[in-house]
Amino acid sequence: MPKFVLLWTDAAMWLMAAAVLAYGWHVRRSPALAATWRRVFRDPAALASSVVLLLCLGVTLADSVHYRLRLPPAPGAAANAPPAYEARTRSLLDAWLADLIDSREATYSRPLAYLGFTKESVEVGGQVQRLAPRLKFGGAHLARPEAEWAGDVAMRAAAGVAAGALVAAALAALFVALLARARRQPWRATWMQVVRGEGAIPWRVALATIAAVCLLAGPAAALSGPYHLLGTDLTGNDVLYQALKSIRTAFVIGALATVATLPLAVSLGIVAGYYRGVVDEVIQYLYTVLSSVPNVLLIAACVLMVQVFLDQHPELFETGAERADLKLFLLCAVLGLTGWAGLCRLLRGETLKLRELEYVQAATAFGVRPWRIMVRHIFPNVAHLMLIVTVLEFSALILYEAVLSYVGVGVDPSMNSFGGMINLARNEMSRDPVVWWSFAAAFGFMVTLVLAANLFADGVRDAFDPRSRATRPRLLARRAGGDGGRAAGAAGPAPEAERGA
């Protein structure tokens, strides 16, 4: 029986997943919020990006269940001796990618290669020649690699595409069956509606995104076992494995650091806007001073202090994974405590407007206490701004982690991250011949995640921001020409719905 290990970021990510589910249940019970979120998913780009983000969230949660394997009892040990566990901390994602972990080479190798990248001196026919050695795992099943490699790669890729197509078809059929059951209509009619794009939500975009992911994941899974799909790094580790493990680091920093900004930003912003006067001036002074300090220098100073604490107290951690995880957790806290000024300034300005509205003045006249007014009347009306800023900051923090790791003050070097991969690729890109695949893998995965987060943030902003909903249909109407009247009429009740939300 393995020993399950609960890391700080594991607990935080699972609590956030539970909070998202609770918020979804709340949205389902609130017609106004449900209508607003349906407006988010009417945007094809936001719907497609939400599928990508859900897949990344699944990888993150699978990598957030950690355990340590039990070691066999030592020879001559007593029967009642306490069990011993290995020092390495694994996750469910590590168990699924065990083949990539165990297929460690000596050093660099190109993607899908069967020969090493670095040549070695080999004696051939009495003469010393510089030749690329055969890899220990990549293409090891090939008896005559020069003649069999191209056909083997093509056959495995085709089989992976076929398997991915079957999985995509099965998922599409299951989804349409559930949708038909919810709509209480025949399966064939529902399928035709999805294919034609009929209905409020373009479900065919989501199915197309799932199909694209399956068609990419199928060949990747088929080729990753016998070969190194994205090559190996300096120490021979599989680059694809590092990229998949980096998704969790990016998600943890983007999510936890964003959530860490909310307590200070929300409380101080609303208090400053409601009380004004001396309280407002003090809070403005705080976030003005904080904004004037370069963020990179402030974060670097805090991270270095954390590093000194961790180095001086090694007895607090049983494994290196616990130490690296605590550093990641504290880095998220530092990013949150130094990045609340922007949201605080925004909420202060919105609260200054809300406190002058009639219902707030009426509550004040009836003697309602200020804290109750701020909680019951002001906070619900600035919640949409919190949501918009939170989603927008998610992608910015992912890029911020890459910058911090590049300058050496990011996550622990033993933890996989996109910034760490780019930092290590700095020397690889300057050598001749160029080792490009580590940088390309980190860049591709990070851009995909950040692009999906940005597109989803655009959809959330357009749905929750009344000004975006009021102006966007008018712009589209001007481009469409003859449909201007209908578009303007559709935009009319949007602010009313926003007030209801």
Short mmCIF file of N, CA and C in Angstrom, two decimals, residues 180-299:
data_model
loop_
_atom_site.label_atom_id
_atom_site.label_comp_id
_atom_site.label_asym_id
_atom_site.label_seq_id
_atom_site.Cartn_x
_atom_site.Cartn_y
_atom_site.Cartn_z
N ALA A 180 -29.36 14.84 -26.42
CA ALA A 180 -30.69 14.43 -26.87
C ALA A 180 -31.59 14.06 -25.70
N ARG A 181 -30.99 13.42 -24.70
CA ARG A 181 -31.78 13.07 -23.52
C ARG A 181 -32.22 14.32 -22.77
N ALA A 182 -31.32 15.31 -22.70
CA ALA A 182 -31.69 16.55 -22.01
C ALA A 182 -32.77 17.32 -22.77
N ARG A 183 -32.69 17.29 -24.10
CA ARG A 183 -33.69 17.99 -24.91
C ARG A 183 -34.95 17.18 -25.16
N ARG A 184 -34.90 15.88 -24.80
CA ARG A 184 -36.05 14.98 -25.00
C ARG A 184 -36.47 14.94 -26.47
N GLN A 185 -35.49 14.63 -27.29
CA GLN A 185 -35.76 14.49 -28.72
C GLN A 185 -34.88 13.38 -29.27
N PRO A 186 -35.17 12.87 -30.49
CA PRO A 186 -34.39 11.76 -31.04
C PRO A 186 -32.91 12.11 -31.22
N TRP A 187 -32.09 11.06 -31.17
CA TRP A 187 -30.64 11.26 -31.30
C TRP A 187 -30.29 11.83 -32.65
N ARG A 188 -30.92 11.35 -33.72
CA ARG A 188 -30.57 11.81 -35.07
C ARG A 188 -30.89 13.29 -35.25
N ALA A 189 -32.04 13.73 -34.72
CA ALA A 189 -32.39 15.15 -34.84
C ALA A 189 -31.40 16.02 -34.08
N THR A 190 -30.98 15.56 -32.90
CA THR A 190 -30.00 16.33 -32.13
C THR A 190 -28.66 16.39 -32.86
N TRP A 191 -28.26 15.28 -33.46
CA TRP A 191 -27.01 15.26 -34.20
C TRP A 191 -27.03 16.25 -35.36
N MET A 192 -28.11 16.30 -36.08
CA MET A 192 -28.21 17.22 -37.21
C MET A 192 -28.19 18.67 -36.72
N GLN A 193 -28.82 18.94 -35.60
CA GLN A 193 -28.78 20.30 -35.06
C GLN A 193 -27.36 20.70 -34.65
N VAL A 194 -26.62 19.76 -34.07
CA VAL A 194 -25.24 20.06 -33.67
C VAL A 194 -24.37 20.29 -34.90
N VAL A 195 -24.52 19.45 -35.91
CA VAL A 195 -23.71 19.59 -37.12
C VAL A 195 -24.01 20.89 -37.83
N ARG A 196 -25.25 21.27 -37.89
CA ARG A 196 -25.62 22.51 -38.59
C ARG A 196 -25.35 23.76 -37.75
N GLY A 197 -25.00 23.59 -36.50
CA GLY A 197 -24.75 24.75 -35.65
C GLY A 197 -26.00 25.41 -35.15
N GLU A 198 -27.10 24.70 -35.11
CA GLU A 198 -28.35 25.26 -34.62
C GLU A 198 -28.36 25.25 -33.09
N GLY A 199 -29.03 26.19 -32.53
CA GLY A 199 -29.09 26.31 -31.07
C GLY A 199 -28.30 27.49 -30.57
N ALA A 200 -28.47 27.78 -29.29
CA ALA A 200 -27.83 28.95 -28.71
C ALA A 200 -26.32 28.77 -28.57
N ILE A 201 -25.87 27.55 -28.28
CA ILE A 201 -24.45 27.28 -28.05
C ILE A 201 -23.92 26.45 -29.22
N PRO A 202 -22.84 26.85 -29.86
CA PRO A 202 -22.28 26.10 -31.01
C PRO A 202 -21.52 24.86 -30.55
N TRP A 203 -22.26 23.81 -30.24
CA TRP A 203 -21.62 22.61 -29.71
C TRP A 203 -20.69 21.96 -30.73
N ARG A 204 -20.89 22.21 -32.00
CA ARG A 204 -20.01 21.59 -33.00
C ARG A 204 -18.58 22.11 -32.86
N VAL A 205 -18.42 23.33 -32.35
CA VAL A 205 -17.07 23.86 -32.12
C VAL A 205 -16.37 23.06 -31.02
N ALA A 206 -17.11 22.76 -29.95
CA ALA A 206 -16.53 21.95 -28.88
C ALA A 206 -16.17 20.55 -29.36
N LEU A 207 -17.06 19.95 -30.16
CA LEU A 207 -16.77 18.62 -30.68
C LEU A 207 -15.59 18.65 -31.65
N ALA A 208 -15.49 19.70 -32.45
CA ALA A 208 -14.34 19.83 -33.35
C ALA A 208 -13.04 19.98 -32.57
N THR A 209 -13.08 20.72 -31.47
CA THR A 209 -11.88 20.87 -30.64
C THR A 209 -11.49 19.55 -30.01
N ILE A 210 -12.47 18.80 -29.52
CA ILE A 210 -12.17 17.49 -28.94
C ILE A 210 -11.61 16.56 -30.00
N ALA A 211 -12.17 16.60 -31.21
CA ALA A 211 -11.66 15.76 -32.29
C ALA A 211 -10.22 16.13 -32.64
N ALA A 212 -9.91 17.42 -32.68
CA ALA A 212 -8.54 17.85 -32.99
C ALA A 212 -7.57 17.37 -31.91
N VAL A 213 -7.98 17.46 -30.65
CA VAL A 213 -7.11 17.00 -29.56
C VAL A 213 -6.90 15.49 -29.66
N CYS A 214 -7.94 14.74 -29.95
CA CYS A 214 -7.81 13.29 -30.07
C CYS A 214 -6.93 12.90 -31.25
N LEU A 215 -7.06 13.62 -32.36
CA LEU A 215 -6.24 13.31 -33.53
C LEU A 215 -4.77 13.65 -33.30
N LEU A 216 -4.49 14.58 -32.40
CA LEU A 216 -3.10 14.87 -32.04
C LEU A 216 -2.59 13.94 -30.95
N ALA A 217 -3.46 13.62 -29.99
CA ALA A 217 -3.04 12.77 -28.88
C ALA A 217 -2.85 11.32 -29.30
N GLY A 218 -3.63 10.87 -30.30
CA GLY A 218 -3.49 9.49 -30.75
C GLY A 218 -2.11 9.16 -31.30
N PRO A 219 -1.63 9.87 -32.32
CA PRO A 219 -0.26 9.61 -32.79
C PRO A 219 0.80 9.86 -31.73
N ALA A 220 0.57 10.88 -30.87
CA ALA A 220 1.55 11.15 -29.82
C ALA A 220 1.67 9.97 -28.86
N ALA A 221 0.54 9.38 -28.48
CA ALA A 221 0.58 8.21 -27.59
C ALA A 221 1.18 7.00 -28.28
N ALA A 222 0.91 6.84 -29.58
CA ALA A 222 1.44 5.69 -30.31
C ALA A 222 2.95 5.78 -30.51
N LEU A 223 3.47 6.98 -30.64
CA LEU A 223 4.90 7.16 -30.92
C LEU A 223 5.74 7.38 -29.66
N SER A 224 5.10 7.76 -28.55
CA SER A 224 5.87 8.12 -27.36
C SER A 224 6.51 6.93 -26.68
N GLY A 225 5.94 5.75 -26.82
CA GLY A 225 6.55 4.59 -26.19
C GLY A 225 7.82 4.14 -26.89
N PRO A 226 7.74 3.80 -28.18
CA PRO A 226 8.94 3.32 -28.88
C PRO A 226 9.96 4.41 -29.18
N TYR A 227 9.53 5.67 -29.23
CA TYR A 227 10.43 6.77 -29.57
C TYR A 227 10.27 7.88 -28.53
N HIS A 228 11.16 8.84 -28.64
CA HIS A 228 11.02 10.09 -27.88
C HIS A 228 10.40 11.11 -28.83
N LEU A 229 9.11 11.37 -28.64
CA LEU A 229 8.37 12.18 -29.60
C LEU A 229 8.96 13.58 -29.75
N LEU A 230 9.34 14.21 -28.65
CA LEU A 230 9.92 15.55 -28.68
C LEU A 230 11.40 15.55 -28.30
N GLY A 231 12.04 14.40 -28.38
CA GLY A 231 13.46 14.33 -28.09
C GLY A 231 13.75 14.26 -26.61
N THR A 232 15.04 14.36 -26.28
CA THR A 232 15.49 14.34 -24.89
C THR A 232 16.40 15.54 -24.64
N ASP A 233 16.60 15.86 -23.36
CA ASP A 233 17.41 17.03 -23.00
C ASP A 233 18.84 16.60 -22.68
N LEU A 234 19.58 17.48 -22.02
CA LEU A 234 20.99 17.23 -21.74
C LEU A 234 21.20 15.98 -20.89
N THR A 235 20.32 15.76 -19.93
CA THR A 235 20.45 14.61 -19.04
C THR A 235 19.71 13.38 -19.56
N GLY A 236 19.16 13.44 -20.77
CA GLY A 236 18.49 12.29 -21.36
C GLY A 236 17.04 12.12 -20.99
N ASN A 237 16.44 13.07 -20.28
CA ASN A 237 15.03 12.98 -19.90
C ASN A 237 14.13 13.34 -21.08
N ASP A 238 12.98 12.70 -21.14
CA ASP A 238 12.04 12.93 -22.24
C ASP A 238 11.46 14.33 -22.15
N VAL A 239 11.48 15.07 -23.25
CA VAL A 239 11.00 16.45 -23.26
C VAL A 239 9.48 16.50 -23.18
N LEU A 240 8.80 15.53 -23.80
CA LEU A 240 7.33 15.51 -23.72
C LEU A 240 6.87 15.36 -22.28
N TYR A 241 7.54 14.51 -21.52
CA TYR A 241 7.20 14.33 -20.11
C TYR A 241 7.39 15.64 -19.34
N GLN A 242 8.47 16.34 -19.59
CA GLN A 242 8.71 17.61 -18.91
C GLN A 242 7.64 18.64 -19.27
N ALA A 243 7.24 18.68 -20.54
CA ALA A 243 6.22 19.65 -20.95
C ALA A 243 4.88 19.36 -20.29
N LEU A 244 4.51 18.08 -20.20
CA LEU A 244 3.23 17.73 -19.56
C LEU A 244 3.28 18.03 -18.07
N LYS A 245 4.41 17.79 -17.42
CA LYS A 245 4.53 18.10 -16.00
C LYS A 245 4.52 19.61 -15.77
N SER A 246 4.97 20.39 -16.74
CA SER A 246 5.00 21.84 -16.58
C SER A 246 3.61 22.45 -16.60
N ILE A 247 2.63 21.72 -17.15
CA ILE A 247 1.26 22.25 -17.18
C ILE A 247 0.75 22.49 -15.77
N ARG A 248 1.05 21.56 -14.87
CA ARG A 248 0.58 21.73 -13.48
C ARG A 248 1.21 22.96 -12.84
N THR A 249 2.51 23.14 -13.05
CA THR A 249 3.17 24.31 -12.46
C THR A 249 2.55 25.60 -12.96
N ALA A 250 2.29 25.67 -14.27
CA ALA A 250 1.67 26.88 -14.83
C ALA A 250 0.27 27.09 -14.28
N PHE A 251 -0.51 26.01 -14.18
CA PHE A 251 -1.88 26.13 -13.66
C PHE A 251 -1.87 26.54 -12.19
N VAL A 252 -0.97 25.96 -11.41
CA VAL A 252 -0.91 26.30 -9.98
C VAL A 252 -0.57 27.77 -9.79
N ILE A 253 0.44 28.25 -10.51
CA ILE A 253 0.83 29.65 -10.36
C ILE A 253 -0.28 30.57 -10.86
N GLY A 254 -0.85 30.27 -12.03
CA GLY A 254 -1.91 31.13 -12.55
C GLY A 254 -3.13 31.17 -11.67
N ALA A 255 -3.50 30.03 -11.08
CA ALA A 255 -4.73 29.97 -10.28
C ALA A 255 -4.50 30.48 -8.85
N LEU A 256 -3.49 29.94 -8.17
CA LEU A 256 -3.29 30.30 -6.76
C LEU A 256 -2.85 31.75 -6.60
N ALA A 257 -1.96 32.21 -7.48
CA ALA A 257 -1.52 33.60 -7.35
C ALA A 257 -2.66 34.57 -7.62
N THR A 258 -3.54 34.22 -8.55
CA THR A 258 -4.70 35.07 -8.82
C THR A 258 -5.64 35.10 -7.63
N VAL A 259 -5.89 33.94 -7.03
CA VAL A 259 -6.78 33.89 -5.86
C VAL A 259 -6.15 34.62 -4.68
N ALA A 260 -4.82 34.55 -4.57
CA ALA A 260 -4.15 35.22 -3.44
C ALA A 260 -4.29 36.74 -3.50
N THR A 261 -4.53 37.30 -4.68
CA THR A 261 -4.70 38.75 -4.78
C THR A 261 -6.08 39.21 -4.32
N LEU A 262 -7.05 38.32 -4.28
CA LEU A 262 -8.44 38.74 -4.05
C LEU A 262 -8.69 39.28 -2.64
N PRO A 263 -8.25 38.64 -1.56
CA PRO A 263 -8.62 39.17 -0.22
C PRO A 263 -8.22 40.63 -0.02
N LEU A 264 -6.97 40.97 -0.28
CA LEU A 264 -6.54 42.35 -0.09
C LEU A 264 -7.19 43.29 -1.08
N ALA A 265 -7.23 42.89 -2.35
CA ALA A 265 -7.77 43.78 -3.38
C ALA A 265 -9.24 44.08 -3.15
N VAL A 266 -10.03 43.05 -2.83
CA VAL A 266 -11.48 43.24 -2.66
C VAL A 266 -11.77 44.03 -1.39
N SER A 267 -11.18 43.61 -0.28
CA SER A 267 -11.50 44.28 0.98
C SER A 267 -11.03 45.74 0.98
N LEU A 268 -9.78 45.98 0.59
CA LEU A 268 -9.28 47.35 0.62
C LEU A 268 -9.93 48.22 -0.45
N GLY A 269 -10.21 47.65 -1.62
CA GLY A 269 -10.84 48.45 -2.68
C GLY A 269 -12.24 48.90 -2.30
N ILE A 270 -13.04 47.99 -1.75
CA ILE A 270 -14.41 48.35 -1.37
C ILE A 270 -14.41 49.31 -0.18
N VAL A 271 -13.55 49.05 0.80
CA VAL A 271 -13.49 49.93 1.97
C VAL A 271 -13.06 51.34 1.57
N ALA A 272 -12.04 51.44 0.69
CA ALA A 272 -11.58 52.76 0.26
C ALA A 272 -12.66 53.51 -0.50
N GLY A 273 -13.38 52.83 -1.39
CA GLY A 273 -14.41 53.51 -2.15
C GLY A 273 -15.63 53.88 -1.33
N TYR A 274 -15.94 53.09 -0.30
CA TYR A 274 -17.14 53.37 0.48
C TYR A 274 -16.91 54.46 1.53
N TYR A 275 -15.80 54.37 2.27
CA TYR A 275 -15.57 55.33 3.35
C TYR A 275 -14.99 56.65 2.86
N ARG A 276 -14.19 56.59 1.79
CA ARG A 276 -13.51 57.78 1.27
C ARG A 276 -12.71 58.46 2.41
N GLY A 277 -12.39 59.72 2.23
CA GLY A 277 -11.71 60.46 3.29
C GLY A 277 -10.33 59.92 3.62
N VAL A 278 -10.02 59.88 4.92
CA VAL A 278 -8.70 59.46 5.38
C VAL A 278 -8.45 57.99 5.03
N VAL A 279 -9.45 57.14 5.18
CA VAL A 279 -9.29 55.72 4.87
C VAL A 279 -8.91 55.55 3.41
N ASP A 280 -9.60 56.27 2.54
CA ASP A 280 -9.30 56.19 1.11
C ASP A 280 -7.88 56.66 0.81
N GLU A 281 -7.46 57.74 1.46
CA GLU A 281 -6.12 58.27 1.20
C GLU A 281 -5.03 57.30 1.67
N VAL A 282 -5.23 56.65 2.81
CA VAL A 282 -4.25 55.70 3.32
C VAL A 282 -4.12 54.51 2.37
N ILE A 283 -5.26 53.97 1.94
CA ILE A 283 -5.22 52.81 1.04
C ILE A 283 -4.63 53.20 -0.31
N GLN A 284 -4.97 54.38 -0.82
CA GLN A 284 -4.35 54.83 -2.06
C GLN A 284 -2.84 54.96 -1.91
N TYR A 285 -2.40 55.45 -0.78
CA TYR A 285 -0.96 55.58 -0.54
C TYR A 285 -0.29 54.21 -0.56
N LEU A 286 -0.95 53.21 0.04
CA LEU A 286 -0.37 51.87 0.09
C LEU A 286 -0.18 51.30 -1.31
N TYR A 287 -1.26 51.29 -2.14
CA TYR A 287 -1.10 50.65 -3.45
C TYR A 287 -0.32 51.53 -4.42
N THR A 288 -0.24 52.84 -4.17
CA THR A 288 0.63 53.67 -5.01
C THR A 288 2.10 53.37 -4.75
N VAL A 289 2.46 53.25 -3.47
CA VAL A 289 3.84 52.90 -3.12
C VAL A 289 4.19 51.51 -3.66
N LEU A 290 3.25 50.58 -3.51
CA LEU A 290 3.50 49.22 -4.00
C LEU A 290 3.68 49.20 -5.52
N SER A 291 2.89 49.98 -6.24
CA SER A 291 2.98 50.02 -7.69
C SER A 291 4.26 50.69 -8.17
N SER A 292 4.84 51.57 -7.34
CA SER A 292 6.06 52.28 -7.74
C SER A 292 7.31 51.41 -7.64
N VAL A 293 7.25 50.31 -6.89
CA VAL A 293 8.40 49.42 -6.74
C VAL A 293 8.38 48.43 -7.91
N PRO A 294 9.50 48.24 -8.61
CA PRO A 294 9.55 47.24 -9.69
C PRO A 294 9.17 45.86 -9.19
N ASN A 295 8.20 45.25 -9.84
CA ASN A 295 7.68 43.97 -9.36
C ASN A 295 8.74 42.88 -9.35
N VAL A 296 9.56 42.83 -10.38
CA VAL A 296 10.55 41.77 -10.46
C VAL A 296 11.53 41.85 -9.29
N LEU A 297 11.97 43.06 -8.94
CA LEU A 297 12.89 43.22 -7.82
C LEU A 297 12.24 42.86 -6.50
N LEU A 298 10.99 43.28 -6.31
CA LEU A 298 10.29 42.98 -5.06
C LEU A 298 10.06 41.48 -4.92
N ILE A 299 9.61 40.84 -6.00
CA ILE A 299 9.36 39.40 -5.95
C ILE A 299 10.66 38.64 -5.76
#
